[in-house]
mmCIF file of C-alpha atoms in Angstrom:
data_model
loop_
_atom_site.group_PDB
_atom_site.id
_atom_site.type_symbol
_atom_site.label_atom_id
_atom_site.label_comp_id
_atom_site.label_asym_id
_atom_site.label_seq_id
_atom_site.Cartn_x
_atom_site.Cartn_y
_atom_site.Cartn_z
ATOM 1 C CA MET A 1 -57.589 84.242 58.697
ATOM 2 C CA SER A 2 -59.721 86.856 60.750
ATOM 3 C CA GLN A 3 -62.229 89.915 59.871
ATOM 4 C CA ILE A 4 -61.664 93.009 60.701
ATOM 5 C CA GLN A 5 -64.460 96.376 60.463
ATOM 6 C CA THR A 6 -62.665 100.158 58.592
ATOM 7 C CA ARG A 7 -63.102 102.454 59.947
ATOM 8 C CA SER A 8 -65.723 103.180 56.647
ATOM 9 C CA GLY A 9 -67.388 100.659 57.475
ATOM 10 C CA THR A 10 -65.895 97.649 55.211
ATOM 11 C CA ILE A 11 -64.504 94.248 56.015
ATOM 12 C CA ALA A 12 -61.185 93.502 55.341
ATOM 13 C CA TYR A 13 -59.397 90.062 55.811
ATOM 14 C CA GLN A 14 -56.230 89.516 58.323
ATOM 15 C CA LEU A 15 -54.124 87.314 56.532
ATOM 16 C CA GLY A 16 -51.279 85.446 58.484
ATOM 17 C CA THR A 17 -49.575 82.529 57.721
ATOM 18 C CA ARG A 18 -47.096 80.058 60.476
ATOM 19 C CA SER A 19 -45.026 77.480 59.536
ATOM 20 C CA ALA A 20 -43.512 74.299 61.210
ATOM 21 C CA SER A 21 -41.769 71.478 60.446
ATOM 22 C CA THR A 22 -41.985 67.383 62.079
ATOM 23 C CA THR A 23 -41.406 64.523 60.762
ATOM 24 C CA LEU A 24 -44.667 61.267 61.488
ATOM 25 C CA ARG A 25 -44.886 57.899 60.558
ATOM 26 C CA LEU A 26 -48.502 56.855 60.346
ATOM 27 C CA LYS A 27 -49.915 54.125 58.725
ATOM 28 C CA ASP A 28 -52.475 53.904 56.377
ATOM 29 C CA GLY A 29 -55.603 55.901 57.634
ATOM 30 C CA GLU A 30 -53.940 56.276 60.779
ATOM 31 C CA ASN A 31 -55.390 59.743 62.843
ATOM 32 C CA GLN A 32 -52.607 62.134 64.715
ATOM 33 C CA VAL A 33 -53.263 65.267 66.628
ATOM 34 C CA LEU A 34 -49.880 68.015 66.379
ATOM 35 C CA ALA A 35 -50.036 70.925 68.345
ATOM 36 C CA GLY A 36 -48.152 73.839 69.710
ATOM 37 C CA LEU A 37 -48.736 76.063 67.252
ATOM 38 C CA ILE A 38 -48.943 78.746 69.282
ATOM 39 C CA GLN A 39 -49.155 82.768 68.518
ATOM 40 C CA ASP A 40 -49.528 85.498 71.268
ATOM 41 C CA ASP A 41 -49.896 89.007 70.988
ATOM 42 C CA ASP A 42 -49.706 92.244 72.578
ATOM 43 C CA ARG A 43 -50.674 95.628 71.720
ATOM 44 C CA THR A 44 -50.198 98.776 73.153
ATOM 45 C CA SER A 45 -52.091 101.920 71.943
ATOM 46 C CA GLY A 46 -52.613 105.846 73.421
ATOM 47 C CA ASN A 47 -54.032 108.903 73.100
ATOM 48 C CA ARG A 48 -51.919 112.042 73.638
ATOM 49 C CA ILE A 49 -51.985 115.928 73.776
ATOM 50 C CA PRO A 50 -49.129 116.653 71.218
ATOM 51 C CA GLY A 51 -46.447 117.803 73.249
ATOM 52 C CA LEU A 52 -47.259 118.200 76.972
ATOM 53 C CA GLY A 53 -48.261 113.805 76.661
ATOM 54 C CA SER A 54 -44.741 113.712 75.566
ATOM 55 C CA ILE A 55 -42.961 114.578 78.868
ATOM 56 C CA PRO A 56 -41.975 112.264 80.694
ATOM 57 C CA ILE A 57 -44.120 111.104 83.879
ATOM 58 C CA LEU A 58 -46.115 114.039 83.848
ATOM 59 C CA GLY A 59 -46.835 113.168 80.120
ATOM 60 C CA ARG A 60 -49.780 110.848 81.325
ATOM 61 C CA LEU A 61 -52.144 113.544 83.042
ATOM 62 C CA PHE A 62 -52.881 114.323 79.220
ATOM 63 C CA GLY A 63 -53.564 111.420 77.422
ATOM 64 C CA GLY A 64 -54.806 108.046 77.856
ATOM 65 C CA GLN A 65 -52.810 104.645 76.867
ATOM 66 C CA SER A 66 -54.530 100.806 76.380
ATOM 67 C CA ASP A 67 -53.223 97.333 76.542
ATOM 68 C CA SER A 68 -54.234 94.836 75.161
ATOM 69 C CA ASN A 69 -53.250 90.669 74.748
ATOM 70 C CA ALA A 70 -54.680 87.429 72.447
ATOM 71 C CA LYS A 71 -53.726 83.878 72.410
ATOM 72 C CA THR A 72 -54.366 81.548 69.731
ATOM 73 C CA GLU A 73 -53.455 77.852 68.920
ATOM 74 C CA ILE A 74 -54.299 75.649 65.980
ATOM 75 C CA VAL A 75 -54.288 71.922 66.247
ATOM 76 C CA LEU A 76 -53.977 69.809 62.977
ATOM 77 C CA SER A 77 -55.605 66.847 62.513
ATOM 78 C CA ILE A 78 -53.462 64.321 60.346
ATOM 79 C CA THR A 79 -54.973 61.350 58.603
ATOM 80 C CA PRO A 80 -52.731 59.851 55.525
ATOM 81 C CA ARG A 81 -54.598 57.618 52.912
ATOM 82 C CA LEU A 82 -52.687 55.753 50.631
ATOM 83 C CA VAL A 83 -53.486 56.052 47.173
ATOM 84 C CA ARG A 84 -52.520 53.157 45.127
ATOM 85 C CA ASN A 85 -52.119 52.899 42.180
ATOM 86 C CA VAL A 86 -53.836 50.506 39.147
ATOM 87 C CA GLN A 87 -52.034 47.222 39.772
ATOM 88 C CA ARG A 88 -51.050 44.827 36.319
ATOM 89 C CA PRO A 89 -52.738 41.427 36.727
ATOM 90 C CA ASP A 90 -50.008 38.268 36.981
ATOM 91 C CA ALA A 91 -48.981 36.501 34.264
ATOM 92 C CA ALA A 92 -50.422 33.328 35.365
ATOM 93 C CA MET A 93 -53.958 35.468 34.947
ATOM 94 C CA ALA A 94 -53.219 37.007 31.264
ATOM 95 C CA HIS A 95 -54.348 33.892 29.836
ATOM 96 C CA PHE A 96 -57.371 31.293 30.652
ATOM 97 C CA ASP A 97 -57.875 28.035 28.899
ATOM 98 C CA ALA A 98 -59.829 26.761 26.156
ATOM 99 C CA GLY A 99 -61.579 23.319 25.094
ATOM 100 C CA THR A 100 -62.369 20.426 27.191
ATOM 101 C CA GLU A 101 -61.088 17.709 28.452
ATOM 102 C CA ALA A 102 -61.693 15.208 25.427
ATOM 103 C CA SER A 103 -60.869 17.616 22.974
ATOM 104 C CA LEU A 104 -57.895 20.510 24.062
ATOM 105 C CA ARG A 105 -57.902 23.060 21.137
ATOM 106 C CA ASN A 106 -55.399 25.566 22.431
ATOM 107 C CA ARG A 107 -51.844 26.340 21.271
ATOM 108 C CA ALA A 108 -48.465 25.425 22.900
ATOM 109 C CA GLY A 109 -47.295 27.461 26.001
ATOM 110 C CA GLU A 110 -43.919 28.946 25.982
ATOM 111 C CA GLY A 111 -41.216 27.139 27.218
ATOM 112 C CA GLY A 112 -43.364 23.894 25.540
ATOM 113 C CA GLY A 113 -44.513 24.039 28.897
ATOM 114 C CA GLY A 114 -49.018 23.740 29.388
ATOM 115 C CA PHE A 115 -51.539 24.642 26.283
ATOM 116 C CA PHE A 116 -52.860 28.365 27.213
ATOM 117 C CA ALA A 117 -54.952 30.661 24.730
ATOM 118 C CA PRO A 118 -54.129 34.461 25.181
ATOM 119 C CA ARG A 119 -57.083 36.863 25.673
ATOM 120 C CA GLY A 120 -57.838 38.482 22.836
ATOM 121 C CA ASP A 121 -56.086 35.341 20.749
ATOM 122 C CA THR A 122 -57.840 32.553 18.988
ATOM 123 C CA PRO A 123 -57.675 28.997 20.574
ATOM 124 C CA GLN A 124 -56.093 27.163 17.781
ATOM 125 C CA THR A 125 -55.738 23.345 17.505
ATOM 126 C CA PRO A 126 -52.317 21.803 17.625
ATOM 127 C CA SER A 127 -51.225 19.468 15.793
ATOM 128 C CA THR A 128 -51.841 15.599 16.681
ATOM 129 C CA THR A 129 -48.624 14.285 14.302
ATOM 130 C CA GLN A 130 -45.850 15.837 16.711
ATOM 131 C CA PRO A 131 -43.317 13.337 17.038
ATOM 132 C CA ARG A 132 -42.377 12.423 20.711
ATOM 133 C CA SER A 133 -39.731 10.458 22.315
ATOM 134 C CA PRO A 134 -40.442 6.749 22.949
ATOM 135 C CA GLY A 135 -42.044 6.665 26.540
ATOM 136 C CA THR A 136 -42.819 10.161 26.827
ATOM 137 C CA PRO A 137 -46.171 9.784 29.535
ATOM 138 C CA THR A 138 -49.693 11.426 27.662
ATOM 139 C CA ASP A 139 -52.949 13.199 28.686
ATOM 140 C CA PRO A 140 -55.220 9.748 29.164
ATOM 141 C CA ASN A 141 -58.043 11.857 28.303
ATOM 142 C CA THR A 142 -56.045 13.825 25.232
ATOM 143 C CA GLY A 143 -53.572 11.167 23.684
ATOM 144 C CA MET A 144 -50.744 15.019 23.503
ATOM 145 C CA PRO A 145 -48.001 14.140 25.293
ATOM 146 C CA THR A 146 -46.953 15.992 28.192
ATOM 147 C CA THR A 147 -44.140 17.639 27.737
ATOM 148 C CA GLY A 148 -44.544 20.508 30.431
ATOM 149 C CA THR A 149 -42.549 20.950 33.258
ATOM 150 C CA GLY A 150 -43.383 18.716 35.908
ATOM 151 C CA ALA A 151 -45.015 16.273 33.297
ATOM 152 C CA GLY A 152 -43.565 12.778 33.068
ATOM 153 C CA THR A 153 -44.232 13.124 36.803
ATOM 154 C CA THR A 154 -45.486 10.017 38.331
ATOM 155 C CA ASP A 155 -48.089 8.611 41.264
ATOM 156 C CA THR A 156 -46.357 7.352 44.015
ATOM 157 C CA GLY A 157 -48.822 5.167 44.602
ATOM 158 C CA THR A 158 -50.498 3.731 41.320
ATOM 159 C CA GLY A 159 -47.855 4.669 39.169
ATOM 160 C CA THR A 160 -49.711 6.009 36.674
ATOM 161 C CA PRO A 161 -48.436 9.615 34.749
ATOM 162 C CA VAL A 162 -49.821 12.780 37.313
ATOM 163 C CA VAL A 163 -50.820 15.932 34.441
ATOM 164 C CA THR A 164 -50.540 19.191 36.083
ATOM 165 C CA ALA A 165 -52.693 22.661 35.286
ATOM 166 C CA PRO A 166 -51.033 24.734 32.632
ATOM 167 C CA GLY A 167 -48.328 27.251 33.591
ATOM 168 C CA THR A 168 -48.019 25.275 36.896
ATOM 169 C CA LEU A 169 -44.802 23.151 38.470
ATOM 170 C CA GLY A 170 -46.635 20.545 40.014
ATOM 171 C CA VAL A 171 -43.401 19.252 41.939
ATOM 172 C CA ASN A 172 -42.423 18.465 45.319
ATOM 173 C CA ALA A 173 -42.917 21.182 47.598
ATOM 174 C CA ALA A 174 -44.055 20.811 51.786
ATOM 175 C CA MET A 175 -45.067 23.253 54.382
ATOM 176 C CA SER A 176 -44.912 22.921 58.842
ATOM 177 C CA TRP A 177 -45.331 24.144 61.179
ATOM 178 C CA GLN A 178 -42.950 24.230 64.414
ATOM 179 C CA GLY A 179 -43.720 25.092 67.864
ATOM 180 C CA PRO A 180 -44.401 24.270 71.548
ATOM 181 C CA THR A 181 -47.582 21.931 72.249
ATOM 182 C CA THR A 182 -48.833 24.415 75.271
ATOM 183 C CA ALA A 183 -48.722 26.892 76.506
ATOM 184 C CA ARG A 184 -49.787 30.022 79.519
ATOM 185 C CA ALA A 185 -52.445 32.680 79.593
ATOM 186 C CA GLY A 186 -50.483 35.493 79.294
ATOM 187 C CA GLU A 187 -47.129 33.795 78.343
ATOM 188 C CA THR A 188 -46.262 34.509 74.765
ATOM 189 C CA PHE A 189 -44.767 32.219 72.451
ATOM 190 C CA ALA A 190 -43.231 31.470 69.154
ATOM 191 C CA LEU A 191 -44.804 29.366 66.004
ATOM 192 C CA GLN A 192 -42.551 29.188 63.086
ATOM 193 C CA LEU A 193 -43.828 27.987 59.402
ATOM 194 C CA THR A 194 -41.056 26.174 57.709
ATOM 195 C CA MET A 195 -40.578 25.126 53.696
ATOM 196 C CA GLN A 196 -38.909 23.086 51.416
ATOM 197 C CA THR A 197 -39.620 23.152 47.507
ATOM 198 C CA GLU A 198 -38.087 21.906 44.656
ATOM 199 C CA ALA A 199 -38.942 24.424 42.430
ATOM 200 C CA PRO A 200 -38.570 28.414 42.844
ATOM 201 C CA ILE A 201 -40.789 30.920 44.032
ATOM 202 C CA VAL A 202 -40.189 34.385 43.458
ATOM 203 C CA THR A 203 -44.078 35.636 45.704
ATOM 204 C CA LEU A 204 -45.857 33.801 48.292
ATOM 205 C CA PRO A 205 -48.838 34.696 49.838
ATOM 206 C CA LEU A 206 -50.308 33.414 52.912
ATOM 207 C CA VAL A 207 -53.715 33.336 54.893
ATOM 208 C CA ILE A 208 -53.614 31.611 58.749
ATOM 209 C CA SER A 209 -56.421 31.902 61.187
ATOM 210 C CA PHE A 210 -56.938 31.261 64.376
ATOM 211 C CA ASP A 211 -59.801 31.579 66.931
ATOM 212 C CA PRO A 212 -58.934 35.183 68.675
ATOM 213 C CA LYS A 213 -60.554 34.309 71.980
ATOM 214 C CA VAL A 214 -57.958 31.557 73.010
ATOM 215 C CA ILE A 215 -54.829 33.174 70.888
ATOM 216 C CA GLU A 216 -53.815 36.701 70.113
ATOM 217 C CA VAL A 217 -51.119 37.333 67.564
ATOM 218 C CA VAL A 218 -48.708 40.007 69.028
ATOM 219 C CA GLY A 219 -46.417 40.256 66.126
ATOM 220 C CA VAL A 220 -44.963 39.522 62.823
ATOM 221 C CA THR A 221 -41.957 38.892 61.435
ATOM 222 C CA GLU A 222 -40.213 37.504 58.615
ATOM 223 C CA GLY A 223 -38.044 34.306 58.166
ATOM 224 C CA THR A 224 -34.746 33.724 56.032
ATOM 225 C CA PHE A 225 -36.194 31.473 53.166
ATOM 226 C CA MET A 226 -37.423 34.260 50.260
ATOM 227 C CA ARG A 227 -34.709 35.757 51.175
ATOM 228 C CA ASP A 228 -32.246 33.193 50.164
ATOM 229 C CA GLY A 229 -29.024 34.723 48.409
ATOM 230 C CA GLY A 230 -29.162 37.496 50.107
ATOM 231 C CA VAL A 231 -32.216 38.910 47.772
ATOM 232 C CA ALA A 232 -34.018 41.940 49.191
ATOM 233 C CA THR A 233 -37.525 41.093 49.731
ATOM 234 C CA THR A 234 -41.016 43.222 49.810
ATOM 235 C CA PHE A 235 -43.011 41.784 53.052
ATOM 236 C CA SER A 236 -46.216 42.530 54.230
ATOM 237 C CA SER A 237 -48.767 41.454 56.835
ATOM 238 C CA ARG A 238 -51.662 42.586 58.787
ATOM 239 C CA VAL A 239 -53.366 40.702 61.357
ATOM 240 C CA ASP A 240 -57.564 41.064 61.107
ATOM 241 C CA PRO A 241 -59.242 40.713 64.697
ATOM 242 C CA SER A 242 -61.649 37.808 62.773
ATOM 243 C CA GLY A 243 -59.219 36.026 64.017
ATOM 244 C CA GLN A 244 -57.078 36.523 60.145
ATOM 245 C CA VAL A 245 -53.407 37.230 59.309
ATOM 246 C CA ILE A 246 -52.505 37.887 55.919
ATOM 247 C CA VAL A 247 -48.885 37.678 54.453
ATOM 248 C CA SER A 248 -47.275 38.513 51.479
ATOM 249 C CA ILE A 249 -43.921 38.307 50.673
ATOM 250 C CA THR A 250 -42.144 38.663 47.147
ATOM 251 C CA ARG A 251 -38.334 38.052 46.278
ATOM 252 C CA GLN A 252 -36.763 41.552 44.820
ATOM 253 C CA ALA A 253 -35.152 40.030 41.782
ATOM 254 C CA THR A 254 -36.224 37.101 39.070
ATOM 255 C CA THR A 255 -34.933 33.823 40.376
ATOM 256 C CA GLY A 256 -37.007 32.177 43.005
ATOM 257 C CA ALA A 257 -35.948 30.401 46.777
ATOM 258 C CA SER A 258 -36.372 26.899 47.037
ATOM 259 C CA THR A 259 -34.107 26.139 50.076
ATOM 260 C CA LEU A 260 -35.135 24.992 53.321
ATOM 261 C CA GLY A 261 -36.108 27.605 55.543
ATOM 262 C CA ASN A 262 -38.661 29.793 58.344
ATOM 263 C CA VAL A 263 -40.554 31.401 56.011
ATOM 264 C CA ILE A 264 -42.299 33.515 59.147
ATOM 265 C CA THR A 265 -42.545 33.493 62.922
ATOM 266 C CA LEU A 266 -46.019 34.461 64.728
ATOM 267 C CA ASN A 267 -45.593 35.632 67.849
ATOM 268 C CA LEU A 268 -48.436 34.193 70.053
ATOM 269 C CA ARG A 269 -50.337 34.803 73.533
ATOM 270 C CA GLY A 270 -52.523 32.789 74.755
ATOM 271 C CA ILE A 271 -55.567 34.974 76.626
ATOM 272 C CA ALA A 272 -57.454 32.262 77.385
ATOM 273 C CA ALA A 273 -57.806 28.331 78.991
ATOM 274 C CA ALA A 274 -58.715 26.065 76.187
ATOM 275 C CA ASP A 275 -57.976 22.697 76.272
ATOM 276 C CA SER A 276 -57.198 22.436 72.567
ATOM 277 C CA THR A 277 -56.759 25.554 69.386
ATOM 278 C CA ARG A 278 -55.663 25.165 66.171
ATOM 279 C CA ILE A 279 -53.377 27.671 64.094
ATOM 280 C CA GLN A 280 -54.214 26.931 60.119
ATOM 281 C CA MET A 281 -53.369 27.675 56.701
ATOM 282 C CA ASP A 282 -56.382 29.273 55.108
ATOM 283 C CA ASN A 283 -54.864 29.478 51.836
ATOM 284 C CA VAL A 284 -51.514 29.217 50.230
ATOM 285 C CA ALA A 285 -50.658 30.168 46.718
ATOM 286 C CA GLY A 286 -46.849 30.000 45.591
ATOM 287 C CA ILE A 287 -45.740 31.767 42.254
ATOM 288 C CA GLY A 288 -42.511 30.917 40.381
ATOM 289 C CA PRO A 289 -40.343 32.926 37.487
ATOM 290 C CA LEU A 290 -42.847 33.990 34.865
ATOM 291 C CA GLY A 291 -46.138 33.969 36.439
ATOM 292 C CA ARG A 292 -46.536 30.768 36.789
ATOM 293 C CA SER A 293 -47.696 28.972 39.644
ATOM 294 C CA VAL A 294 -46.357 26.729 42.652
ATOM 295 C CA ILE A 295 -48.529 23.507 43.994
ATOM 296 C CA VAL A 296 -47.985 24.355 47.600
ATOM 297 C CA PRO A 297 -49.852 21.820 49.886
ATOM 298 C CA VAL A 298 -51.780 23.394 53.016
ATOM 299 C CA PRO A 299 -49.633 22.355 56.347
ATOM 300 C CA ALA A 300 -51.311 20.368 58.526
ATOM 301 C CA PRO A 301 -53.549 22.629 61.603
ATOM 302 C CA TYR A 302 -51.124 23.721 64.211
ATOM 303 C CA THR A 303 -52.811 22.836 67.385
ATOM 304 C CA VAL A 304 -51.778 23.974 71.165
ATOM 305 C CA LYS A 305 -52.935 23.481 74.428
ATOM 306 C CA VAL A 306 -53.600 26.929 76.225
ATOM 307 C CA THR A 307 -53.127 26.669 80.072
ATOM 308 C CA PRO A 308 -54.607 28.989 83.077
#
């Protein structure tokens, strides 16, 4: 938009439009400069004596002519920002435990699982005369039968019943790292995280740490574990320059994954020689169907030697 002064002295605004069509693929907060919207204006004006100025060739003697050229360019700086809607909390976060270890005052949870008190509800005292079959394990603190999912699991060392937290699937699960023990600086190598669990998992968030002075994370790719049965997944990963990798995988189905498989593959590059550097799991939280938590032990740290 430009300003033009008329003969009467008033100011008029000149409006113009330019259109362009393009496709950009940007990350959240990534800047892109779009240029090349150039406009050329050529103008010719002349003053002539009527009649005489129209004579070919000789008409130039009875008038004047002026030419002008203007060239403008528009540069667009585009920075997209991802606006996320308010996310609903997981079902596992929609309730809380009430009471003490010696006196549980929660009502029985869904599916005969542990005891919980939904937010806004008044905790109720479970019936102490509830019949149970002979041999049913009980909580040593309350005397209540542990009939929830995972109840009856025994410690292989002591043989005593293991009582899991309410809404938690206490089942066997294991993770392990698979990769080379040595790597050369400047070369890229792959490190795989494998997993096997007896309980189905729908969502699997991971937090992995590494030494950014020794190791560089080139990329993170999803494995086949969460895509068990051909189910589509939502996969996201972010590498923090401070030395963390944050990964989240969610199955687009109500059924979970439980077979042995590769969860993710880290493509790493050694950037400095070191006798020993560790890549370790800082946090893992498996979530099964209905929002129940699945106990997943943290795997042992992976150690690699980076040679010059």
